[in-house]
mmCIF file of C-alpha atoms in Angstrom:
data_model
loop_
_atom_site.group_PDB
_atom_site.id
_atom_site.type_symbol
_atom_site.label_atom_id
_atom_site.label_comp_id
_atom_site.label_asym_id
_atom_site.label_seq_id
_atom_site.Cartn_x
_atom_site.Cartn_y
_atom_site.Cartn_z
ATOM 1 C CA UNK C 1 12.345 5.691 15.428
ATOM 2 C CA UNK C 2 9.835 6.052 12.578
ATOM 3 C CA UNK C 3 6.641 4.926 12.967
ATOM 4 C CA UNK C 4 4.610 3.463 9.922
ATOM 5 C CA UNK C 5 0.994 3.812 10.350
ATOM 6 C CA UNK C 6 -1.476 1.834 7.739
ATOM 7 C CA UNK C 7 -4.823 2.084 7.064
ATOM 8 C CA UNK C 8 -7.536 0.636 6.839
ATOM 9 C CA UNK C 9 -6.706 -2.432 9.238
ATOM 10 C CA UNK C 10 -8.793 -4.504 7.029
ATOM 11 C CA UNK C 11 -10.466 -4.125 3.604
ATOM 12 C CA UNK C 12 -13.052 -6.257 1.283
ATOM 13 C CA UNK C 13 -12.926 -5.371 -2.100
ATOM 14 C CA UNK C 14 -15.314 -7.111 -5.014
ATOM 15 C CA UNK C 15 -13.217 -9.191 -7.649
ATOM 16 C CA UNK C 16 -12.396 -6.909 -10.695
ATOM 17 C CA UNK C 17 -12.590 -3.709 -8.331
ATOM 18 C CA UNK C 18 -9.789 -1.345 -7.043
ATOM 19 C CA UNK C 19 -7.981 -1.951 -3.911
ATOM 20 C CA UNK C 20 -6.335 1.051 -1.908
ATOM 21 C CA UNK C 21 -3.911 0.825 1.201
ATOM 22 C CA UNK C 22 -2.536 3.828 2.859
ATOM 23 C CA UNK C 23 0.744 3.946 4.673
ATOM 24 C CA UNK C 24 1.611 7.406 6.653
ATOM 25 C CA UNK C 25 5.074 7.556 7.818
ATOM 26 C CA UNK C 26 5.993 9.769 11.390
ATOM 27 C CA UNK C 27 8.452 11.590 9.209
ATOM 28 C CA UNK C 28 9.577 12.053 5.662
ATOM 29 C CA UNK C 29 11.369 9.014 4.315
ATOM 30 C CA UNK C 30 12.410 11.322 1.006
ATOM 31 C CA UNK C 31 16.027 11.289 1.051
ATOM 32 C CA UNK C 32 17.213 14.617 -0.877
ATOM 33 C CA UNK C 33 20.514 13.211 -2.004
ATOM 34 C CA UNK C 34 19.225 10.353 -3.772
ATOM 35 C CA UNK C 35 15.829 11.805 -4.755
ATOM 36 C CA UNK C 36 14.229 8.954 -3.745
ATOM 37 C CA UNK C 37 11.712 7.653 -1.027
ATOM 38 C CA UNK C 38 12.724 4.915 0.962
ATOM 39 C CA UNK C 39 9.543 3.144 1.239
ATOM 40 C CA UNK C 40 8.553 -0.537 0.209
ATOM 41 C CA UNK C 41 5.566 -2.628 0.073
ATOM 42 C CA UNK C 42 5.162 -6.484 0.831
ATOM 43 C CA UNK C 43 2.427 -8.757 0.013
ATOM 44 C CA UNK C 44 2.225 -11.807 2.709
ATOM 45 C CA UNK C 45 -0.109 -14.895 2.036
ATOM 46 C CA UNK C 46 -1.241 -16.989 4.668
ATOM 47 C CA UNK C 47 1.207 -19.303 5.736
ATOM 48 C CA UNK C 48 3.814 -17.976 3.341
ATOM 49 C CA UNK C 49 6.822 -15.359 4.070
ATOM 50 C CA UNK C 50 6.226 -12.113 2.639
ATOM 51 C CA UNK C 51 7.146 -11.192 -0.864
ATOM 52 C CA UNK C 52 8.652 -7.744 -1.781
ATOM 53 C CA UNK C 53 6.304 -5.822 -4.261
ATOM 54 C CA UNK C 54 7.564 -2.418 -4.313
ATOM 55 C CA UNK C 55 10.666 -0.221 -3.673
ATOM 56 C CA UNK C 56 11.487 3.004 -4.053
ATOM 57 C CA UNK C 57 7.946 3.756 -3.298
ATOM 58 C CA UNK C 58 6.938 3.054 -6.803
ATOM 59 C CA UNK C 59 9.085 0.708 -8.726
ATOM 60 C CA UNK C 60 7.591 -2.838 -8.944
ATOM 61 C CA UNK C 61 9.906 -5.724 -8.326
ATOM 62 C CA UNK C 62 10.473 -8.186 -11.292
ATOM 63 C CA UNK C 63 7.486 -10.345 -11.905
ATOM 64 C CA UNK C 64 4.792 -8.353 -9.834
ATOM 65 C CA UNK C 65 1.952 -7.846 -12.161
ATOM 66 C CA UNK C 66 1.357 -4.099 -13.253
ATOM 67 C CA UNK C 67 -2.251 -3.971 -11.440
ATOM 68 C CA UNK C 68 -0.147 -3.261 -8.177
ATOM 69 C CA UNK C 69 1.356 0.364 -8.024
ATOM 70 C CA UNK C 70 2.689 2.544 -5.342
ATOM 71 C CA UNK C 71 2.606 6.015 -5.063
ATOM 72 C CA UNK C 72 3.233 9.105 -2.789
ATOM 73 C CA UNK C 73 6.251 10.930 -1.326
ATOM 74 C CA UNK C 74 7.457 12.231 1.833
ATOM 75 C CA UNK C 75 5.197 10.689 4.667
ATOM 76 C CA UNK C 76 2.276 9.795 2.506
ATOM 77 C CA UNK C 77 2.101 6.529 0.251
ATOM 78 C CA UNK C 78 -0.536 4.444 -1.291
ATOM 79 C CA UNK C 79 -0.553 0.796 -2.628
ATOM 80 C CA UNK C 80 -3.343 0.282 -5.223
ATOM 81 C CA UNK C 81 -4.140 -2.593 -7.013
ATOM 82 C CA UNK C 82 -6.126 -1.586 -9.793
ATOM 83 C CA UNK C 83 -8.261 -5.019 -10.447
ATOM 84 C CA UNK C 84 -8.415 -7.283 -7.612
ATOM 85 C CA UNK C 85 -8.070 -10.722 -8.462
ATOM 86 C CA UNK C 86 -8.307 -13.879 -5.940
ATOM 87 C CA UNK C 87 -5.033 -14.453 -5.654
ATOM 88 C CA UNK C 88 -4.345 -11.136 -4.289
ATOM 89 C CA UNK C 89 -5.868 -12.015 -0.788
ATOM 90 C CA UNK C 90 -3.187 -11.134 1.575
ATOM 91 C CA UNK C 91 -1.763 -9.056 3.997
ATOM 92 C CA UNK C 92 0.162 -6.012 2.920
ATOM 93 C CA UNK C 93 2.660 -4.236 4.947
ATOM 94 C CA UNK C 94 4.424 -1.143 4.001
ATOM 95 C CA UNK C 95 7.997 -0.649 5.435
ATOM 96 C CA UNK C 96 10.486 2.155 5.557
ATOM 97 C CA UNK C 97 14.213 1.922 4.807
ATOM 98 C CA UNK C 98 15.698 5.270 5.448
ATOM 99 C CA UNK C 99 16.673 4.782 8.955
ATOM 100 C CA UNK C 100 17.683 1.857 11.448
ATOM 101 C CA UNK C 101 15.483 0.833 13.125
ATOM 102 C CA UNK C 102 13.794 -0.617 9.615
ATOM 103 C CA UNK C 103 10.322 -0.541 10.456
ATOM 104 C CA UNK C 104 6.804 -1.968 9.081
ATOM 105 C CA UNK C 105 3.455 -0.937 9.156
ATOM 106 C CA UNK C 106 1.059 -2.856 11.157
ATOM 107 C CA UNK C 107 -0.300 -4.609 8.207
ATOM 108 C CA UNK C 108 -3.676 -4.365 6.153
ATOM 109 C CA UNK C 109 -5.576 -7.468 5.632
ATOM 110 C CA UNK C 110 -7.091 -7.671 2.101
ATOM 111 C CA UNK C 111 -10.247 -9.870 1.553
ATOM 112 C CA UNK C 112 -12.796 -10.328 -1.229
ATOM 113 C CA UNK C 113 -16.307 -9.194 -0.629
ATOM 114 C CA UNK H 1 17.146 -14.521 -7.003
ATOM 115 C CA UNK H 2 18.233 -17.228 -4.939
ATOM 116 C CA UNK H 3 16.931 -18.728 -1.731
ATOM 117 C CA UNK H 4 18.062 -18.638 2.045
ATOM 118 C CA UNK H 5 17.016 -21.605 4.256
ATOM 119 C CA UNK H 6 16.658 -20.998 8.062
ATOM 120 C CA UNK H 7 17.549 -23.746 10.717
ATOM 121 C CA UNK H 8 17.904 -23.740 14.665
ATOM 122 C CA UNK H 9 14.577 -22.939 15.898
ATOM 123 C CA UNK H 10 13.382 -25.088 18.922
ATOM 124 C CA UNK H 11 11.403 -24.842 22.287
ATOM 125 C CA UNK H 12 13.473 -22.999 24.878
ATOM 126 C CA UNK H 13 13.177 -22.069 28.620
ATOM 127 C CA UNK H 14 13.434 -18.550 29.617
ATOM 128 C CA UNK H 15 17.202 -17.273 29.998
ATOM 129 C CA UNK H 16 18.472 -19.779 27.778
ATOM 130 C CA UNK H 17 20.020 -19.212 24.587
ATOM 131 C CA UNK H 18 19.708 -20.297 20.841
ATOM 132 C CA UNK H 19 21.610 -19.869 17.822
ATOM 133 C CA UNK H 20 19.643 -19.791 14.380
ATOM 134 C CA UNK H 21 21.567 -20.217 11.417
ATOM 135 C CA UNK H 22 20.808 -19.258 7.396
ATOM 136 C CA UNK H 23 22.294 -21.066 4.405
ATOM 137 C CA UNK H 24 22.199 -18.808 1.236
ATOM 138 C CA UNK H 25 22.520 -19.924 -2.450
ATOM 139 C CA UNK H 26 21.800 -18.683 -5.725
ATOM 140 C CA UNK H 27 23.284 -15.395 -5.556
ATOM 141 C CA UNK H 28 26.529 -13.790 -4.685
ATOM 142 C CA UNK H 29 26.262 -13.805 -0.903
ATOM 143 C CA UNK H 30 29.085 -11.491 -0.382
ATOM 144 C CA UNK H 31 27.648 -8.554 -2.444
ATOM 145 C CA UNK H 32 24.370 -8.223 -0.074
ATOM 146 C CA UNK H 33 23.396 -7.397 3.849
ATOM 147 C CA UNK H 34 21.629 -9.911 5.621
ATOM 148 C CA UNK H 35 18.868 -9.479 7.942
ATOM 149 C CA UNK H 36 16.472 -11.418 10.567
ATOM 150 C CA UNK H 37 13.021 -10.339 10.822
ATOM 151 C CA UNK H 38 10.680 -12.132 13.087
ATOM 152 C CA UNK H 39 6.760 -12.477 13.197
ATOM 153 C CA UNK H 40 4.991 -13.166 16.420
ATOM 154 C CA UNK H 41 1.762 -15.657 15.914
ATOM 155 C CA UNK H 42 -0.540 -13.886 14.337
ATOM 156 C CA UNK H 43 1.101 -10.514 14.450
ATOM 157 C CA UNK H 44 2.866 -8.200 12.065
ATOM 158 C CA UNK H 45 6.628 -8.160 11.093
ATOM 159 C CA UNK H 46 9.589 -6.989 13.285
ATOM 160 C CA UNK H 47 13.038 -6.407 11.602
ATOM 161 C CA UNK H 48 15.619 -7.838 14.310
ATOM 162 C CA UNK H 49 19.288 -7.038 12.797
ATOM 163 C CA UNK H 50 21.150 -6.350 9.697
ATOM 164 C CA UNK H 51 24.822 -7.181 8.798
ATOM 165 C CA UNK H 52 26.207 -5.452 6.081
ATOM 166 C CA UNK H 53 27.456 -7.351 2.871
ATOM 167 C CA UNK H 54 31.208 -7.448 4.362
ATOM 168 C CA UNK H 55 30.277 -8.076 7.821
ATOM 169 C CA UNK H 56 31.601 -4.650 8.786
ATOM 170 C CA UNK H 57 28.353 -2.880 10.178
ATOM 171 C CA UNK H 58 25.655 -4.250 12.022
ATOM 172 C CA UNK H 59 22.520 -2.572 13.702
ATOM 173 C CA UNK H 60 20.002 -3.994 16.096
ATOM 174 C CA UNK H 61 16.228 -3.506 17.086
ATOM 175 C CA UNK H 62 16.144 -2.318 20.554
ATOM 176 C CA UNK H 63 13.996 -5.111 21.571
ATOM 177 C CA UNK H 64 16.918 -7.239 21.224
ATOM 178 C CA UNK H 65 20.328 -5.030 21.260
ATOM 179 C CA UNK H 66 22.589 -6.649 23.751
ATOM 180 C CA UNK H 67 20.853 -9.856 23.658
ATOM 181 C CA UNK H 68 20.932 -10.743 20.300
ATOM 182 C CA UNK H 69 24.144 -10.824 17.715
ATOM 183 C CA UNK H 70 24.232 -11.289 13.877
ATOM 184 C CA UNK H 71 27.106 -12.862 12.226
ATOM 185 C CA UNK H 72 28.090 -13.844 8.743
ATOM 186 C CA UNK H 73 30.626 -15.970 7.176
ATOM 187 C CA UNK H 74 31.088 -15.302 3.291
ATOM 188 C CA UNK H 75 33.542 -18.034 2.939
ATOM 189 C CA UNK H 76 30.570 -20.660 3.487
ATOM 190 C CA UNK H 77 27.332 -18.304 2.477
ATOM 191 C CA UNK H 78 25.853 -18.215 5.863
ATOM 192 C CA UNK H 79 24.138 -16.070 8.592
ATOM 193 C CA UNK H 80 23.957 -16.732 12.012
ATOM 194 C CA UNK H 81 21.903 -15.048 15.211
ATOM 195 C CA UNK H 82 22.939 -15.996 18.356
ATOM 196 C CA UNK H 83 19.981 -15.303 20.838
ATOM 197 C CA UNK H 84 20.823 -15.017 24.763
ATOM 198 C CA UNK H 85 18.569 -14.245 27.161
ATOM 199 C CA UNK H 86 15.649 -15.445 25.734
ATOM 200 C CA UNK H 87 12.258 -14.269 26.970
ATOM 201 C CA UNK H 88 8.760 -15.312 26.326
ATOM 202 C CA UNK H 89 7.766 -12.383 23.913
ATOM 203 C CA UNK H 90 10.877 -13.602 21.741
ATOM 204 C CA UNK H 91 8.357 -16.513 20.904
ATOM 205 C CA UNK H 92 8.080 -16.236 16.875
ATOM 206 C CA UNK H 93 8.747 -17.082 13.490
ATOM 207 C CA UNK H 94 11.877 -15.875 12.670
ATOM 208 C CA UNK H 95 13.010 -15.194 8.917
ATOM 209 C CA UNK H 96 16.306 -15.074 7.531
ATOM 210 C CA UNK H 97 16.182 -12.261 4.438
ATOM 211 C CA UNK H 98 18.442 -10.818 1.948
ATOM 212 C CA UNK H 99 18.509 -7.519 1.200
ATOM 213 C CA UNK H 100 17.230 -5.768 -2.042
ATOM 214 C CA UNK H 101 20.327 -3.529 -2.609
ATOM 215 C CA UNK H 102 24.044 -4.666 -3.366
ATOM 216 C CA UNK H 103 26.779 -3.465 -0.857
ATOM 217 C CA UNK H 104 24.464 -1.781 1.648
ATOM 218 C CA UNK H 105 25.217 -1.265 4.960
ATOM 219 C CA UNK H 106 22.007 -0.233 6.800
ATOM 220 C CA UNK H 107 19.617 1.233 3.917
ATOM 221 C CA UNK H 108 17.657 -1.967 2.547
ATOM 222 C CA UNK H 109 14.625 -3.278 1.647
ATOM 223 C CA UNK H 110 13.870 -7.243 1.998
ATOM 224 C CA UNK H 111 13.929 -9.186 -1.095
ATOM 225 C CA UNK H 112 14.740 -12.890 -0.577
ATOM 226 C CA UNK H 113 12.592 -14.218 2.536
ATOM 227 C CA UNK H 114 13.272 -17.998 3.735
ATOM 228 C CA UNK H 115 10.284 -19.989 5.087
ATOM 229 C CA UNK H 116 11.245 -19.216 8.404
ATOM 230 C CA UNK H 117 12.087 -21.266 11.804
ATOM 231 C CA UNK H 118 9.994 -21.322 14.760
ATOM 232 C CA UNK H 119 11.310 -20.343 18.234
ATOM 233 C CA UNK H 120 9.167 -20.881 21.170
ATOM 234 C CA UNK H 121 10.119 -19.545 24.516
ATOM 235 C CA UNK H 122 8.450 -21.162 27.480
ATOM 236 C CA UNK H 123 8.939 -22.943 30.744
#
């Protein structure tokens, strides 16, 4: 199984500042024949289901603000929120979809400082 | 985008069975794989099962393999999860989720989520 490890576990950032969340896979999630990283990011606000933000490591889902950006390849990935807004308070999860079982990171709780 | 709505959750004793259902609308159901994902109280997300767009492929997490069975009816736009031999650690909010990519059999992200249905396993 591919183990996904997120850091930090929690993060407090001031409004308007940058937030950075890291995700590390226990093995590469890059698929040569597709030339893509099979990595997604989700946002889950309290009391709500998760929402897909990014897939293929860096492709924003339709309607996701451009302050959200995914980067990285192979085993190391980053979700960056360029200018934190109040509505971004949530828990963020990474997920690999290269192999079953499909696996999530443990989550990063983002709060306002 | 469409939507999915789960039903069938409840309180059940250990060792008993429960069947969850999910009704989909607003998208071409037969083009997408469907998943079940759960979240224990205060915990993270755990993928449980996928059924391919045509029902021909199914994969399960080890934690539920042999106990849970996923199925779909493309004529009714529904997907189900039959859960047998339930254990207290199966207590969670169960989400039905549409896959992100058309015509996939296992490689998939999670695009359309329901609000979930609660399963509580307790004597």
